[in-house]
Amino acid sequence: MEGLEAPHRAVSLSAQLVSSLRAHIAAGRWPVGTRIPPESVLVQELQVSRNTLREALRALVHLGLLEARAGDGTYVRASNELESVLVRRATSAPSEDVFELRAILEEYAAGLAAVRRTSHDLAELRRLLGCAEEADRTGDMETIAAVDGDFHRALVRASGNELLTEVYEYLGSALTSALGALTWNAEAAAEHARLHAQLVDAVEARDETGARSMAASVVQVTRHTAARGEV
């Protein structure tokens, strides 16, 4: 109706705090997986009441950005709501579905990377191959899985597709986490490393078909070894 204005509602202190903390998490000042400071520290630093802080933290837990662990504190679970939803969905899906999704994303990204990669992209992939070799020598699967995740995220970034890169950044930990849970097997690990090297060679040669084939093969090796319970 003409001349009718909606009332102005003041934003609550807890809502302002939610917005502030969300921005803090999104900026990476509290990285995913880390424990946030205790309530006593945050209350003093933010100059808010304990009830206001708890209300804001509960809202962030509900959004999936934080996870409260009884007796251990509160941890950052995701950097934003989209990541929270995608990771939660991927981690609850059957492993076969996860491997199929990873194959689709990485195969297509590898083809784009072969066409669009820059010299910087190539140098980063070569650097990460070296890191993977060092990780292999340790035999520590958590380290190997972390480096493998870095490599595949770099490959997807080299595709030049920002939306694909963003989605994969959110899903990456869930898609590559299976590797860290497997048992070390030197023969399969050597095959895994060989395929990674051939994948980078194909990207360097701008061989789109070869890059897609190698990316699919990398996922297939992990898929088969996961089915055997070893890598």
Coordinates of N, CA, C and O in Angstrom, one line a residue, residues 21 25 30-40 42 53-54 56-62 64-78:
L21 N 31.7 -14.0 13.2 CA 32.4 -15.3 13.3 C 32.4 -16.0 12.0 O 33.4 -16.7 11.6
I25 N 35.8 -17.3 10.0 CA 36.0 -18.7 9.6 C 36.2 -18.7 8.1 O 37.1 -19.4 7.6
W30 N 40.4 -19.1 11.4 CA 40.2 -20.4 12.1 C 40.1 -21.5 11.1 O 39.0 -21.7 10.6
P31 N 41.2 -22.1 10.7 CA 41.1 -23.1 9.6 C 40.3 -24.3 10.0 O 40.1 -24.7 11.2
V32 N 39.8 -25.0 9.0 CA 38.9 -26.2 9.1 C 39.8 -27.2 9.9 O 40.9 -27.5 9.5
G33 N 39.1 -27.8 10.9 CA 39.8 -28.9 11.6 C 40.4 -28.4 12.9 O 40.8 -29.2 13.8
T34 N 40.5 -27.1 13.1 CA 41.2 -26.6 14.3 C 40.1 -26.3 15.4 O 39.0 -26.1 15.1
R35 N 40.6 -26.3 16.7 CA 39.7 -26.0 17.8 C 39.7 -24.5 18.0 O 40.8 -23.8 18.0
I36 N 38.5 -23.9 18.2 CA 38.4 -22.5 18.4 C 38.8 -22.2 19.9 O 38.8 -23.1 20.7
P37 N 39.1 -20.9 20.2 CA 39.5 -20.6 21.6 C 38.4 -20.9 22.5 O 37.2 -20.9 22.1
P38 N 38.7 -21.1 23.8 CA 37.6 -21.4 24.8 C 36.7 -20.2 25.0 O 37.1 -19.1 24.7
E39 N 35.5 -20.5 25.6 CA 34.5 -19.5 25.8 C 35.1 -18.3 26.6 O 34.8 -17.1 26.3
S40 N 35.8 -18.6 27.6 CA 36.3 -17.5 28.5 C 37.2 -16.6 27.7 O 37.1 -15.3 28.0
L42 N 37.0 -16.0 24.4 CA 36.2 -15.3 23.4 C 35.3 -14.2 24.0 O 35.1 -13.2 23.5
L53 N 27.4 -15.3 23.4 CA 28.4 -16.1 22.7 C 27.9 -17.5 22.4 O 28.0 -18.0 21.3
R54 N 27.3 -18.1 23.5 CA 26.8 -19.5 23.3 C 25.7 -19.5 22.2 O 25.6 -20.5 21.5
A56 N 25.4 -17.6 19.6 CA 26.0 -17.5 18.3 C 26.7 -18.8 17.9 O 26.6 -19.2 16.8
L57 N 27.4 -19.4 18.9 CA 28.1 -20.6 18.6 C 27.1 -21.8 18.2 O 27.3 -22.6 17.3
R58 N 26.0 -21.8 18.9 CA 24.9 -22.8 18.6 C 24.4 -22.6 17.2 O 24.1 -23.6 16.5
A59 N 24.3 -21.3 16.8 CA 23.8 -21.0 15.4 C 24.8 -21.6 14.4 O 24.4 -22.1 13.4
L60 N 26.1 -21.4 14.7 CA 27.1 -21.8 13.8 C 27.2 -23.3 13.7 O 27.5 -23.9 12.7
V61 N 26.9 -24.0 14.8 CA 26.9 -25.4 14.9 C 25.7 -25.9 14.0 O 25.8 -26.9 13.2
H62 N 24.6 -25.3 14.1 CA 23.4 -25.6 13.4 C 23.7 -25.4 11.9 O 23.2 -26.2 11.0
G64 N 26.4 -25.9 10.5 CA 27.4 -26.9 10.1 C 28.8 -26.4 10.0 O 29.7 -27.1 9.5
L65 N 29.0 -25.1 10.4 CA 30.4 -24.6 10.4 C 31.2 -25.0 11.6 O 32.5 -25.1 11.5
L66 N 30.6 -25.2 12.7 CA 31.3 -25.7 13.9 C 30.8 -27.0 14.4 O 29.6 -27.4 14.1
E67 N 31.6 -27.7 15.1 CA 31.2 -29.0 15.7 C 31.6 -29.0 17.2 O 32.8 -28.8 17.5
A68 N 30.6 -29.1 18.1 CA 30.9 -29.2 19.5 C 31.2 -30.6 19.9 O 30.4 -31.5 19.7
R69 N 32.4 -30.8 20.5 CA 32.8 -32.1 21.0 C 32.8 -32.2 22.5 O 33.6 -31.4 23.1
A70 N 32.0 -33.0 23.1 CA 31.8 -33.0 24.5 C 33.2 -33.3 25.2 O 33.9 -34.3 24.8
G71 N 33.6 -32.4 26.1 CA 34.8 -32.6 26.8 C 36.1 -32.2 26.1 O 37.2 -32.3 26.6
D72 N 35.9 -31.8 24.8 CA 37.1 -31.5 24.0 C 37.0 -30.1 23.4 O 38.0 -29.7 22.7
G73 N 35.9 -29.4 23.5 CA 35.9 -28.0 22.9 C 35.1 -28.0 21.6 O 34.4 -29.0 21.2
T74 N 35.2 -26.9 20.9 CA 34.4 -26.7 19.6 C 35.4 -26.5 18.5 O 36.4 -25.8 18.6
Y75 N 35.2 -27.3 17.4 CA 36.1 -27.3 16.2 C 35.4 -26.7 15.0 O 34.2 -26.8 14.8
V76 N 36.2 -26.2 14.1 CA 35.7 -25.7 12.8 C 35.5 -26.9 11.9 O 36.5 -27.7 11.6
R77 N 34.3 -27.1 11.4 CA 34.0 -28.2 10.6 C 34.0 -27.9 9.1 O 34.4 -28.7 8.2
A78 N 33.6 -26.6 8.7 CA 33.6 -26.2 7.3 C 33.8 -24.7 7.3 O 33.5 -24.0 8.3

